[in-house]
Amino acid sequence: SGIGAGIGAGLTISGAGLGIGLVGWAALSGIASQPEAAGKIQVNMIVMAALVEGVAIISLLVICYALVGKVPG
């Protein structure tokens, strides 16, 4: 259970880091190709990064609950 939680936490963090990195890369590519749309792209980038981070936090909470036995299964 502890080893699985550790692996799950590592995958969650690395997945969130990869997702936020891809969001940032796509935003920078969009701004480079259309500088006049930089404001709209930045707002959408921040929203998407927040959603990715939110999913990572929820996943870590599920792992923590699994460690203390509050999630059945």
GROMACS .gro file of C-alpha atoms in nm:
model
   73
    1SER     CA    1   0.000   0.000   0.000
    2GLY     CA    2   0.278   0.243   0.089
    3ILE     CA    3   0.486   0.156  -0.215
    4GLY     CA    4   0.185   0.191  -0.442
    5ALA     CA    5   0.102   0.529  -0.290
    6GLY     CA    6   0.459   0.643  -0.344
    7ILE     CA    7   0.453   0.533  -0.707
    8GLY     CA    8   0.112   0.698  -0.753
    9ALA     CA    9   0.233   1.024  -0.601
   10GLY     CA   10   0.539   1.024  -0.824
   11LEU     CA   11   0.335   0.960  -1.136
   12THR     CA   12   0.086   1.230  -1.036
   13ILE     CA   13   0.354   1.493  -0.984
   14SER     CA   14   0.545   1.405  -1.299
   15GLY     CA   15   0.223   1.398  -1.503
   16ALA     CA   16   0.118   1.739  -1.372
   17GLY     CA   17   0.463   1.880  -1.444
   18LEU     CA   18   0.455   1.742  -1.796
   19GLY     CA   19   0.103   1.876  -1.852
   20ILE     CA   20   0.186   2.226  -1.731
   21GLY     CA   21   0.503   2.222  -1.939
   22LEU     CA   22   0.306   2.130  -2.251
   23VAL     CA   23   0.049   2.401  -2.180
   24GLY     CA   24   0.327   2.659  -2.144
   25TRP     CA   25   0.501   2.538  -2.459
   26ALA     CA   26   0.181   2.558  -2.661
   27ALA     CA   27   0.104   2.905  -2.526
   28LEU     CA   28   0.451   3.032  -2.613
   29SER     CA   29   0.421   2.884  -2.962
   30GLY     CA   30   0.085   3.054  -3.007
   31ILE     CA   31   0.216   3.388  -2.884
   32ALA     CA   32   0.518   3.358  -3.113
   33SER     CA   33   0.298   3.299  -3.417
   34GLN     CA   34   0.029   3.556  -3.322
   35PRO     CA   35   0.169   3.822  -3.088
   36GLU     CA   36  -0.151   4.029  -3.108
   37ALA     CA   37  -0.343   3.751  -2.932
   38ALA     CA   38  -0.097   3.729  -2.641
   39GLY     CA   39  -0.348   3.847  -2.378
   40LYS     CA   40  -0.614   3.591  -2.466
   41ILE     CA   41  -0.357   3.313  -2.493
   42GLN     CA   42  -0.208   3.396  -2.153
   43VAL     CA   43  -0.549   3.391  -1.984
   44ASN     CA   44  -0.633   3.053  -2.138
   45MET     CA   45  -0.289   2.921  -2.041
   46ILE     CA   46  -0.338   3.020  -1.678
   47VAL     CA   47  -0.683   2.857  -1.667
   48MET     CA   48  -0.553   2.533  -1.818
   49ALA     CA   49  -0.251   2.524  -1.586
   50ALA     CA   50  -0.484   2.572  -1.288
   51LEU     CA   51  -0.706   2.285  -1.407
   52VAL     CA   52  -0.405   2.054  -1.448
   53GLU     CA   53  -0.278   2.150  -1.104
   54GLY     CA   54  -0.625   2.094  -0.955
   55VAL     CA   55  -0.639   1.742  -1.093
   56ALA     CA   56  -0.294   1.672  -0.949
   57ILE     CA   57  -0.400   1.795  -0.604
   58ILE     CA   58  -0.717   1.585  -0.611
   59SER     CA   59  -0.513   1.282  -0.712
   60LEU     CA   60  -0.270   1.337  -0.425
   61LEU     CA   61  -0.560   1.370  -0.182
   62VAL     CA   62  -0.701   1.038  -0.302
   63ILE     CA   63  -0.359   0.879  -0.248
   64CYS     CA   64  -0.341   1.025   0.104
   65TYR     CA   65  -0.688   0.894   0.188
   66ALA     CA   66  -0.591   0.553   0.053
   67LEU     CA   67  -0.294   0.549   0.288
   68VAL     CA   68  -0.506   0.604   0.594
   69GLY     CA   69  -0.769   0.355   0.478
   70LYS     CA   70  -1.055   0.594   0.413
   71VAL     CA   71  -1.102   0.492   0.049
   72PRO     CA   72  -1.243   0.139   0.022
   73GLY     CA   73  -1.068  -0.098  -0.209
   0.00000   0.00000   0.00000
